[in-house]
Coordinates of C-alpha atoms and ligand atoms in Angstrom, one line a residue:
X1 CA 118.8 -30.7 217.3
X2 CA 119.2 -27.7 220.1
X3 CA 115.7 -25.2 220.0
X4 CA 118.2 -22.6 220.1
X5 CA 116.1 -19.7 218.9
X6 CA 118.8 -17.1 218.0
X7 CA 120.9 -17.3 214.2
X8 CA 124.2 -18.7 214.1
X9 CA 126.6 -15.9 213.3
X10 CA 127.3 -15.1 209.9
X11 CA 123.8 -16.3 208.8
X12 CA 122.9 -14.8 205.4
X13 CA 120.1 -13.3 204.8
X14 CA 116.8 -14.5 202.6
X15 CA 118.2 -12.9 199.7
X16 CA 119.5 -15.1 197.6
X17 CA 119.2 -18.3 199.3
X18 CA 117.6 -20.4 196.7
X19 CA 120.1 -19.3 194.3
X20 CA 122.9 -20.4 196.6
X21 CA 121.1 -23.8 197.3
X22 CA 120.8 -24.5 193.4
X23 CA 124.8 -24.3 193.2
X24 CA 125.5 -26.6 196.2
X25 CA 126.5 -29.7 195.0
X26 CA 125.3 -31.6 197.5
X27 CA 122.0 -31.0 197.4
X28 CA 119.3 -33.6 195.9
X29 CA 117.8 -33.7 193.2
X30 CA 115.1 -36.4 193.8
X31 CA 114.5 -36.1 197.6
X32 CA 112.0 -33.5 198.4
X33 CA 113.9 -30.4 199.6
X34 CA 113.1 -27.3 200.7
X35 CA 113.2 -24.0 198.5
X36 CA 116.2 -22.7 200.5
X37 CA 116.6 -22.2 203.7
X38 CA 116.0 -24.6 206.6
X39 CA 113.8 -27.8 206.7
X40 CA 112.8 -30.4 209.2
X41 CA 109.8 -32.4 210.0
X42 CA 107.5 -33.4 207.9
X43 CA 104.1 -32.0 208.8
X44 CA 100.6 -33.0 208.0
X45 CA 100.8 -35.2 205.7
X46 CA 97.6 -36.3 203.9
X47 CA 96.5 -37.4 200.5
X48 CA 93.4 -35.3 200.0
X49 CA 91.0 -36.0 196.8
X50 CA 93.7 -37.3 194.7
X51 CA 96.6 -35.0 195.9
X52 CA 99.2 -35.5 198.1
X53 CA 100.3 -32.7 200.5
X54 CA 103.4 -32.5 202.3
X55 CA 103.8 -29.8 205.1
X56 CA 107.1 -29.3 206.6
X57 CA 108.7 -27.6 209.3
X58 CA 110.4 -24.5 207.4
X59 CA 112.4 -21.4 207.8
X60 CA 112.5 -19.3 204.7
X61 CA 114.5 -16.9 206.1
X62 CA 117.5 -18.5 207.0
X63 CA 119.1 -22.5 206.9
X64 CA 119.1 -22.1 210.3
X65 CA 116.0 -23.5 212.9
X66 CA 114.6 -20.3 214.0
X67 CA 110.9 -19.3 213.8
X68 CA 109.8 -22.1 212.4
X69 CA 106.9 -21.7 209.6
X70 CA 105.0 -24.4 208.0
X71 CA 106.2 -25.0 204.4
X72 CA 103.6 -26.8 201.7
X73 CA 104.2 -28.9 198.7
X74 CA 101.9 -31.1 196.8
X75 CA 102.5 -33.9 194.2
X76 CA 100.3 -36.3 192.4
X77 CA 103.0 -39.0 192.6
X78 CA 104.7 -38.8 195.3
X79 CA 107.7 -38.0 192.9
X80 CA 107.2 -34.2 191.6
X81 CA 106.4 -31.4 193.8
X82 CA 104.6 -28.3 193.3
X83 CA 105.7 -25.1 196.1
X84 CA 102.4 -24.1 197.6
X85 CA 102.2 -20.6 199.3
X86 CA 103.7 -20.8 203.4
X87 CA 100.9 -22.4 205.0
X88 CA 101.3 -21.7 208.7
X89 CA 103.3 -18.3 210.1
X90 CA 104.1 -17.5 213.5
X91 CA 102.1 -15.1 214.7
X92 CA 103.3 -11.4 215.8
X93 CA 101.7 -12.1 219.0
X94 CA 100.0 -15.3 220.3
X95 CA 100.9 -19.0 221.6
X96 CA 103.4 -19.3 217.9
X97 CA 104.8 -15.9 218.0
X98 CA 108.5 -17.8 218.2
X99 CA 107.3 -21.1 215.7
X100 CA 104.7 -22.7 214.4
X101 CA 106.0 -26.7 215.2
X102 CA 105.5 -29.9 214.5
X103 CA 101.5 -31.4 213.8
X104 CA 98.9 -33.1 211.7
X105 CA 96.2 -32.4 209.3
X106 CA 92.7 -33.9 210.1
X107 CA 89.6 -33.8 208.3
X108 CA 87.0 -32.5 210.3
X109 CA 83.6 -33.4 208.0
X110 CA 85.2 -32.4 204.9
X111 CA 86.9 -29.2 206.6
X112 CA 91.0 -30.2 206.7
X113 CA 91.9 -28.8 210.2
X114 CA 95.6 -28.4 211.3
X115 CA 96.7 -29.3 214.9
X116 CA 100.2 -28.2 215.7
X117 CA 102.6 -26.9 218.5
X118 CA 102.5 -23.4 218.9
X119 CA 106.1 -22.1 220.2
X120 CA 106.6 -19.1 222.5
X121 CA 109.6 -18.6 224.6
X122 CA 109.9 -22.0 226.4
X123 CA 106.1 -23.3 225.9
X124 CA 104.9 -25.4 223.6
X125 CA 101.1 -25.6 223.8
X126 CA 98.5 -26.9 221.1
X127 CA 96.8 -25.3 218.8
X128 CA 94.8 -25.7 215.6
X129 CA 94.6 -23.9 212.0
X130 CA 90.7 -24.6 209.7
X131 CA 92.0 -24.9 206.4
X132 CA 90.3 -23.7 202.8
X133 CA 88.7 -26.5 200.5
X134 CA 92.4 -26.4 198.4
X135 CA 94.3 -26.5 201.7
X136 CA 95.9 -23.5 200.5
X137 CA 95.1 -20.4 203.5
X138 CA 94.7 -21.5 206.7
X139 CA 93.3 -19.7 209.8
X140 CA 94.3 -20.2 212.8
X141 CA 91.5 -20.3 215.7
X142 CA 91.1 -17.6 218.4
X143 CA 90.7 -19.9 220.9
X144 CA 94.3 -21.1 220.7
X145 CA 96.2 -22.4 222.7
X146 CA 93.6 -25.5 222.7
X147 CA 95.2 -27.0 225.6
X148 CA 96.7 -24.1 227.7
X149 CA 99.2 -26.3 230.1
X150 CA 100.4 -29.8 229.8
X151 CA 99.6 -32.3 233.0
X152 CA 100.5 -31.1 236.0
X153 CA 104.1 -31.8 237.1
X154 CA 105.4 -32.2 232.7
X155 CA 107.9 -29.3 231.5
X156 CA 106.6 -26.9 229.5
X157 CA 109.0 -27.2 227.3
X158 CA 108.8 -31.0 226.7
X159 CA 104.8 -30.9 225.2
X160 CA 104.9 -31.2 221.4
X161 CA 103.7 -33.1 218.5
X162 CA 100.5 -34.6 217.6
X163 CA 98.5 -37.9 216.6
X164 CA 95.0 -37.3 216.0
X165 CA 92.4 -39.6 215.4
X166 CA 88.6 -40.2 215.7
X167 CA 87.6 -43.4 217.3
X168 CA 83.7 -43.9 218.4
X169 CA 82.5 -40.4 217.9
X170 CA 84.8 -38.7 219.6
X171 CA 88.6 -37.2 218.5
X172 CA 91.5 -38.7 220.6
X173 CA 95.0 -36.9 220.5
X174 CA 98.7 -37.9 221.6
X175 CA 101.0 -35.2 222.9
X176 CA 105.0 -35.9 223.2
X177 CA 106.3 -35.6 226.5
X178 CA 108.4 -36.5 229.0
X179 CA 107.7 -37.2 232.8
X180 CA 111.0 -36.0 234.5
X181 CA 112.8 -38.5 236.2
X182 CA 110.6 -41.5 234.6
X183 CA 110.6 -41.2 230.7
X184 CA 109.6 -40.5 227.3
X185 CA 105.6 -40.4 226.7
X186 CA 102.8 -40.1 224.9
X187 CA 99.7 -37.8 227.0
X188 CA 96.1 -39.8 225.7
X189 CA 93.6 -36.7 225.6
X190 CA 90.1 -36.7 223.8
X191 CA 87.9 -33.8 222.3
X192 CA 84.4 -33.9 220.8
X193 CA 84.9 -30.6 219.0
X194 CA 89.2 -30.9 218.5
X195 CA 88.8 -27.6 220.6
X196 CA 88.0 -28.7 224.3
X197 CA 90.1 -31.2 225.3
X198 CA 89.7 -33.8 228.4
X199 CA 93.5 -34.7 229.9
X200 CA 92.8 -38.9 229.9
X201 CA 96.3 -39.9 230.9
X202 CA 99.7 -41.3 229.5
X203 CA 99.3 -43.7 227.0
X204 CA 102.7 -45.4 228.0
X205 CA 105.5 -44.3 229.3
X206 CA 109.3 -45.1 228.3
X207 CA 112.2 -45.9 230.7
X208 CA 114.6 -43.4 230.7
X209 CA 116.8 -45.5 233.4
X210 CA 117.6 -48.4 231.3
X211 CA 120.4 -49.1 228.8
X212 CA 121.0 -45.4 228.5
X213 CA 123.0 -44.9 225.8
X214 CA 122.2 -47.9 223.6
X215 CA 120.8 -47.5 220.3
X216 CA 117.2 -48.1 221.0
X217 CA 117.4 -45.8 224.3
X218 CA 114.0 -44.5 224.6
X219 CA 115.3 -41.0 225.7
X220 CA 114.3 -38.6 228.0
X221 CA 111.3 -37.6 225.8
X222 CA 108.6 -38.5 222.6
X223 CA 109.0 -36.2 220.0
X224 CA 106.6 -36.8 216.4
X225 CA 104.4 -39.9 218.1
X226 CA 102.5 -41.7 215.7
X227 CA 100.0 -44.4 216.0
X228 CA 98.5 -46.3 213.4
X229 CA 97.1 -50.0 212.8
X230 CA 98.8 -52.3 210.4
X231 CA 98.3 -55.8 209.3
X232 CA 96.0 -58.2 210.9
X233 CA 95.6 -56.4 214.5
X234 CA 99.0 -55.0 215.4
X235 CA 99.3 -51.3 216.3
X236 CA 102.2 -49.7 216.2
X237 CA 103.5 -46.2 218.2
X238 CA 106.5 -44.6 216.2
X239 CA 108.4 -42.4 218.4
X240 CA 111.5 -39.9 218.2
X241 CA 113.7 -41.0 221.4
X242 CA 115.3 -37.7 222.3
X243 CA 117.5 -36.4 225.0
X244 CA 118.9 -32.8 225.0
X245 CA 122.2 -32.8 222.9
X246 CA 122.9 -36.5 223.3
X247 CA 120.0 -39.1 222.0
X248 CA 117.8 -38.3 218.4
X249 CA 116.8 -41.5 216.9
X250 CA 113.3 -42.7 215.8
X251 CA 111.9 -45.9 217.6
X252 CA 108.9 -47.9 217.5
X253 CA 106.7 -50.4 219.3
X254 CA 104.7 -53.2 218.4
X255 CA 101.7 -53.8 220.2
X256 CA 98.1 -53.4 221.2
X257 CA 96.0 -50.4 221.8
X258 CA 92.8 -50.7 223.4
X259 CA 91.0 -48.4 225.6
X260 CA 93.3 -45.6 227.4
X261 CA 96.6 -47.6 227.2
X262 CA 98.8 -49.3 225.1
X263 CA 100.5 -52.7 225.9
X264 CA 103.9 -53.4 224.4
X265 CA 105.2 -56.4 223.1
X266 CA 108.5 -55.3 221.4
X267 CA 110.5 -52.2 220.9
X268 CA 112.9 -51.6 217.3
X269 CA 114.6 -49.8 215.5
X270 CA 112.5 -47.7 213.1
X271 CA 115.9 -46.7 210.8
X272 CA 119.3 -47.4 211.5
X273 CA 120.2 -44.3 210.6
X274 CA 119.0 -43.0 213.6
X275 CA 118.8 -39.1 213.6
X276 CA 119.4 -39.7 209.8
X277 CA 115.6 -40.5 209.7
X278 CA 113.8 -38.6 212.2
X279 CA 110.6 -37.5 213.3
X280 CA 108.9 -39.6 211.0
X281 CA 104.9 -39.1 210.2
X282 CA 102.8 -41.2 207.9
X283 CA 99.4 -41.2 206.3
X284 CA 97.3 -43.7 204.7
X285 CA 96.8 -42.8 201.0
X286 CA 93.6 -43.1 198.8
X287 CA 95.0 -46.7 198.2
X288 CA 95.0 -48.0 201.7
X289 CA 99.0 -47.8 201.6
X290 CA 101.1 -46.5 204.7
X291 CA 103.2 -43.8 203.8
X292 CA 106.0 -42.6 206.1
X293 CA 108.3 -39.6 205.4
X294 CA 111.1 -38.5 207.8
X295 CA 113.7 -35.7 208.2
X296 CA 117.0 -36.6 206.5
X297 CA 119.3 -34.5 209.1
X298 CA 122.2 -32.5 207.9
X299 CA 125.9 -34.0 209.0
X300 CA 127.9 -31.0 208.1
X301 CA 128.6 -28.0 210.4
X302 CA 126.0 -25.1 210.7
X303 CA 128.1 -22.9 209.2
X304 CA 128.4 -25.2 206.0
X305 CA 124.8 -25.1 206.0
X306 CA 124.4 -21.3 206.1
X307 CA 127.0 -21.4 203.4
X308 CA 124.9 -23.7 201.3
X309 CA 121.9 -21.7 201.7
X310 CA 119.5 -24.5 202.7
X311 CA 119.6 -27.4 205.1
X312 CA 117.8 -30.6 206.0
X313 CA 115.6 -33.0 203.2
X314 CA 113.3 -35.5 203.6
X315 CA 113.4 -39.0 202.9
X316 CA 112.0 -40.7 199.8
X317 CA 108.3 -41.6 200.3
X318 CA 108.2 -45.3 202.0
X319 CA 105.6 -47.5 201.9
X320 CA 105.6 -49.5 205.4
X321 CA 104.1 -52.9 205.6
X322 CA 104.5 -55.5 208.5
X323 CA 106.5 -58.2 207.7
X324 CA 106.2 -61.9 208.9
X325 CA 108.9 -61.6 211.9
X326 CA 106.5 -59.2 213.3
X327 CA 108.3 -55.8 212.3
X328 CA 108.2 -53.0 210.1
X329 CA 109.2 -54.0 206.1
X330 CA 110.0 -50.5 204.2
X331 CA 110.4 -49.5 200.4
X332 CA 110.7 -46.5 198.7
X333 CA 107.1 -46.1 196.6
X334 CA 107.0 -47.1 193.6
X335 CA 106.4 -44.3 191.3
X336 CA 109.8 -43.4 192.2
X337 CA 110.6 -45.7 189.0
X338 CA 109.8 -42.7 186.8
X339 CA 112.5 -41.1 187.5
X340 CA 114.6 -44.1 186.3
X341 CA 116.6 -42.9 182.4
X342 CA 119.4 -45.8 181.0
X343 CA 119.6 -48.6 183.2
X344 CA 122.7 -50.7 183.3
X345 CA 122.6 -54.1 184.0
X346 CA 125.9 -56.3 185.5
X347 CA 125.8 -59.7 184.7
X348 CA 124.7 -62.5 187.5
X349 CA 127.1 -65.3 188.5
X350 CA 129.5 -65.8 191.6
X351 CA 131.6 -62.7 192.1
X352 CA 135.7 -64.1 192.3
X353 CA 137.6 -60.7 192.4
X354 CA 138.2 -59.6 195.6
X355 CA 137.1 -56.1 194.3
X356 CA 135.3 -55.3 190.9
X357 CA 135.3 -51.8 189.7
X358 CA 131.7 -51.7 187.9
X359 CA 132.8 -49.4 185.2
X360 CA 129.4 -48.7 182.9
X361 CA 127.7 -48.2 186.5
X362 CA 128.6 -43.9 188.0
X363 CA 127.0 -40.8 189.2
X364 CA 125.4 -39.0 192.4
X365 CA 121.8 -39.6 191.1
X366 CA 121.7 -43.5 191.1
X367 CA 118.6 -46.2 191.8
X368 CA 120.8 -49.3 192.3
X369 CA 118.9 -53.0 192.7
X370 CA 120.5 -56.3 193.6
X371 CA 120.0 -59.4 195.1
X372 CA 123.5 -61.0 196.6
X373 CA 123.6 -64.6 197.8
X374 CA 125.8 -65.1 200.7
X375 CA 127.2 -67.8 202.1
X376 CA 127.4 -68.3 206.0
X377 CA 130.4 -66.2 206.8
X378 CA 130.5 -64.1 204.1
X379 CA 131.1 -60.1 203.2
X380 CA 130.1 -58.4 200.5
X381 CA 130.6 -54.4 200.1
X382 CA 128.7 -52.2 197.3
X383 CA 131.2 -49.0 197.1
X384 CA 129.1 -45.9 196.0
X385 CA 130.6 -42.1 195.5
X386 CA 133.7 -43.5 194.7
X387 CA 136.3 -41.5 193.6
X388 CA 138.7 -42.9 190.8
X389 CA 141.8 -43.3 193.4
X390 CA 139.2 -44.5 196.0
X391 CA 140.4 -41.6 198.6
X392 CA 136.9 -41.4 199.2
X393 CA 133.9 -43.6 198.9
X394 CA 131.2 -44.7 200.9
X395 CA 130.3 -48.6 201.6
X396 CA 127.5 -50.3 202.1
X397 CA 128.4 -53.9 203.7
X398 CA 126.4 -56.8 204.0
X399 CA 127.6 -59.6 206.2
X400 CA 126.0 -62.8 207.1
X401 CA 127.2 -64.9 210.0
X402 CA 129.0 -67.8 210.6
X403 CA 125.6 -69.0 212.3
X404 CA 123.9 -68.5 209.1
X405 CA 120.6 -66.9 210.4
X406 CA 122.0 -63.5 211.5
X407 CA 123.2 -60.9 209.8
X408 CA 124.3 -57.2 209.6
X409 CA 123.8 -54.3 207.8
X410 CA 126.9 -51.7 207.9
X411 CA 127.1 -48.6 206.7
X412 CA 131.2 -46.9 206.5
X413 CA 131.1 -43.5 205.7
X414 CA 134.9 -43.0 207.4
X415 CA 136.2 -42.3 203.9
X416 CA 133.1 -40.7 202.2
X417 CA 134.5 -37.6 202.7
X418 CA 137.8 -35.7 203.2
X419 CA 136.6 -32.8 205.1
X420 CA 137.4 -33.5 208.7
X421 CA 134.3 -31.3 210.1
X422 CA 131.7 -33.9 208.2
X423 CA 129.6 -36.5 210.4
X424 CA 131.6 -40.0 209.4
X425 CA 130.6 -42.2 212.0
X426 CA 129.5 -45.9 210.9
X427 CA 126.1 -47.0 211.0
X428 CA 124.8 -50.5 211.6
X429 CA 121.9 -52.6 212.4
X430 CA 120.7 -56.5 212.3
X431 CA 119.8 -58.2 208.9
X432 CA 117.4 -60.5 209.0
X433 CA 118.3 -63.7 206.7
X434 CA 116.7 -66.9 205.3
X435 CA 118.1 -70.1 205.2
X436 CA 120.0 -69.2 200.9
X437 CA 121.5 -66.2 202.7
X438 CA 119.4 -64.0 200.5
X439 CA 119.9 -60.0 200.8
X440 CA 117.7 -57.7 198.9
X441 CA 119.7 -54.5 198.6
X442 CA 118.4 -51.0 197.4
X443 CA 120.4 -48.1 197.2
X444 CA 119.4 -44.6 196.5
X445 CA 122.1 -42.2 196.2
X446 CA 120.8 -39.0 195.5
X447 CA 124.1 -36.4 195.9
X448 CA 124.5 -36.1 199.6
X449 CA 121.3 -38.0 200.4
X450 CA 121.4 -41.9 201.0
X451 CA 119.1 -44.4 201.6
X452 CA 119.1 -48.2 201.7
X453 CA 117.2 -51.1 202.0
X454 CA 118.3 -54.2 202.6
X455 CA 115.8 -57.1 203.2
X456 CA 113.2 -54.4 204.3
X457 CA 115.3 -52.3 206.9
X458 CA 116.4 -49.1 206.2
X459 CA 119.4 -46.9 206.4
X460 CA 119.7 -43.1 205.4
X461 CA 122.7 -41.1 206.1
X462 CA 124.4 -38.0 204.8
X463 CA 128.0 -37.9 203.3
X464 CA 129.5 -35.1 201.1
X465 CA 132.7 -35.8 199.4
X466 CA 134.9 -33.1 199.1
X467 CA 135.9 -33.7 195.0
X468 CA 131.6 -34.5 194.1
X469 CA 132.3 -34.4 190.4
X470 CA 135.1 -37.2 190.5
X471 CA 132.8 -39.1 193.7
X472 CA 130.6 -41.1 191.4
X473 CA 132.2 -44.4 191.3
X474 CA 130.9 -47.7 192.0
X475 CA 132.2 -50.9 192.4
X476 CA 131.7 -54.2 194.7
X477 CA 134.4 -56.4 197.1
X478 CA 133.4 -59.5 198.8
X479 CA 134.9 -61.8 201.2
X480 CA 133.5 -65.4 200.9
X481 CA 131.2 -67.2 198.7
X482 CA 129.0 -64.6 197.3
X483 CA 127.0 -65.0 194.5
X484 CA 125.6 -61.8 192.0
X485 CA 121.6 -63.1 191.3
X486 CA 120.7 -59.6 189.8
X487 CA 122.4 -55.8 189.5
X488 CA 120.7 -52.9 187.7
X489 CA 121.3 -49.5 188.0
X490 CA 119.9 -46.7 186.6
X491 CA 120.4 -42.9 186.4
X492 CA 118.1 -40.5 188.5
X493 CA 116.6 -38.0 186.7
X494 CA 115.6 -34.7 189.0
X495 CA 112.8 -34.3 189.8
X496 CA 112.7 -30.3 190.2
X497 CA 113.1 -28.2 187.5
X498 CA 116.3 -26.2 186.7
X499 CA 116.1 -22.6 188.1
X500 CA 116.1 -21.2 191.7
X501 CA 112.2 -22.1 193.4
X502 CA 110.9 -19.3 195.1
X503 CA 111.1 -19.4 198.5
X504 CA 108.0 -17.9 199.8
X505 CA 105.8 -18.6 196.5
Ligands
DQQ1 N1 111.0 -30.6 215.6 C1 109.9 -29.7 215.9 C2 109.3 -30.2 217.2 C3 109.7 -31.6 217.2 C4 111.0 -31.6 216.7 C5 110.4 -28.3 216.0 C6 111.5 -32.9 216.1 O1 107.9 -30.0 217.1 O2 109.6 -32.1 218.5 O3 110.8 -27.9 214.7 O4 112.5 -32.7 215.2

């Protein structure tokens, strides 16, 4: 994404945006979208006395990013959502005249207190929002910017986002960065009052210099850092690798934080997606779980999306555990079952044709579950958005190899859609595999949202077949032994109502 801060041409206007979004065909019906207009991050995510809130970067002006406000939406579980009034607004004058970007909620002895990146012209500074008992109106505090320049040396514009903790009496903050020249970073401060803050230094820094390029390139510079414990003593530091125009893809590291600085002992993957899922945040909820959301990029062009009338959705609530190889095991919660109307069920057995279409099994809403067993060597391809002469589809592939131990999860979208200005471009990552060749696999295909799991890893991506009412096919090919343990499906139901949502309720 470019911080371009003027509208692309033939922009429309607010009027009648979230009646054009409600007619776009490829917008979802079960992943969280905005009213109309534009979304990205997710913001401030908390799960305050029962409710969860989900803040998000927002324009409800235009589906364009451009003076960025801070949309609310609450939900009991995690499923339906409930518009809350605009939280956050840039100012008419002040440090978030031009946006009000991407930050946390903390609760400050009962009071929830925002901290976010306050935008004007090419600064990004800190600044912080005291919110009422319903998290509802929020006022922003005179003293803002909290932290009027970022370390000495640091580009203005490259000082945004925010982890905030408190740890031994005191508040401790991360700030996204980049040291030019060096890398991606996260700046360690600490506050006692989350106004006054002492610089305390990077809390590690990325190399910019090395395998530039390759999927897990840190970048140029940390956007949405996130640090949180998990498990039995590993601490992990999500991070948004980013490099103007080139590099967006969410990363993390497992490690240790202790004092001032954080010592690595791997770097993954967070989705293989890549700008698909980014600029993740999570929260712990009530119930000790780690929930992560992240930005579900657009892959159509920006005058599609002003055409549409809205842009950008975030991902399905995951919960994040760590698994036993050390990384990051993701699900979709789940309460998402709710949602779940007829199920069909294919029966279990070794799969023989080379392709099967699954007739009782269609539509753009779909929850589909199955465990495959594949034999060293094998292929096996879940076709989804199908279209009856198979002109376009979209297929998931899982492969296991000839080794037996590793694997790969693939991801063709080259056919999913006709239209020659759509993002097709594969997506891939390792899957890992024990010794029966056993693959998990759940996919989520909610219109022109996608997300799968297979043994734990994630993928989301965008497609948008050009004929979406024929595009609801799905049937399965395999090369190899591969054996069918289990395959339900079951119809999504929406979770918004019908009607256009207001977009500034
Ligand atoms: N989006 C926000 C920034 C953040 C970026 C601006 C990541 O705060 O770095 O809308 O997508």
């Amino acid at each position: 994404m470019t911080h371009d801060l003027t509208l692309p041409s033939g922009t429309p206007t607010a009027e009648g945006l979230a009646e054009r979004a409600l007619r776009d065909p490829h917008r979802p019906r079960f992943h969280f979208t905005s009213p109309g207009g534009w979304l990205n991050d997710p913001n401030g995510l908390t799960h305050w006395n029962g409710v969860y809130h989900l803040f998000y970067q927002y324009n409800p002006l235009a589906p364009a990013h451009h003076r960025i406000h801070w949309g609310h939406a609450t939900s009991t579980d995690l499923v339906h959502w409930t518009d809350e009034p605009v939280a956050l607004v840039p100012g008419t004058d002040g440090p978030d005249r031009d946006g009000c970007w991407s930050g946390v909620l903390v609760d400050d002895g009962g009071v929830p207190t925002l901290v976010y990146s306050g935008r004007h012209g090419d600064r990004e500074l800190p600044c912080m929002a005291r919110g009422s008992a319903d998290l509802r109106d929020w006022t922003k505090d005179r003293a803002n910017p909290v932290i009027t320049a970022p370390p000495e040396g640091v580009d203005t514009a490259a000082f945004r986002d925010h982890c905030v903790w408190r740890e031994g009496g005191v508040w401790r903050q991360l700030v996204g960065s980049g040291i030019r020249g060096v890398g991606g970073t996260a700046f360690l401060y600490e506050s006692d009052d989350l106004l006054t803050w002492r610089y305390v230094g990077p809390l590690l820094t990325g190399d910019a210099a090395r395998n530039r390029g390759e999927l897990d390139w840190t970048g140029t510079m940390w956007e949405c850092v996130d640090l949180f414990g998990i498990g039995d003593g590993t601490d992990v530091l999500v991070f948004s690798a980013w490099d103007e125009g080139t590099t967006h893809h969410p990363l993390y590291w497992t490690g240790r934080y202790q004092g001032d600085t954080y010592t690595p002992t791997a770097l993954h993957r967070l989705d293989y997606g890549g700008r698909y899922f980014y600029a993740p945040q999570s929260t712990r909820d009530e119930h000790g779980r780690r929930i992560m959301f992240g930005w579900l990029q657009e892959g159509r062009t920006d005058e599609a999306n002003a055409r549409a009338g809205w842009c950008g959705a975030m991902s399905l609530p995951r919960v994040v555990t760590l698994g036993t190889d050390g990384r990051l095991h993701q699900a979709p919660v789940p309460e998402l079952a709710v949602l779940r109307r007829e199920r069909v069920e294919v029966a279990a057995g070794p799969l023989t044709e080379p392709y099967t279409r699954l007739h009782a099994v269609r539509g753009d809403q779909l929850d589909i579950e199955t465990t495959l067993r594949l034999a060293p060597g094998a292929t096996a391809r879940l076709a989804v958005r199908e279209t009856p002469d198979g002109a376009e589809r979209t297929v998931v592939e899982v492969f296991r190899g000839h080794d037996g131990v590793c694997g790969t999860l693939r991801l063709h979208r080259e056919a999913s859609s006709l239209d020659p200005t759509v993002d097709t471009e594969p997506r891939y990552g390792e899957l890992p595999l024990d010794d029966d060749g056993r693959v998990d696999l759940r996919v989520l295909v909610d219109h022109s949202a996608l997300e799968i799991f297979a043994n734990g890893r994630p993928l989301a991506a965008r497609i948008y077949p050009t004929r979406p009412d024929e595009a609801v096919g799905v049937g399965i090919s395999v090369v190899g032994d591969v054996a069918l343990e289990r395959f339900d499906a079951w119809q999504m139901a929406s979770a918004f109502a019908e009607g256009p949502r207001p977009l500034w309720p």
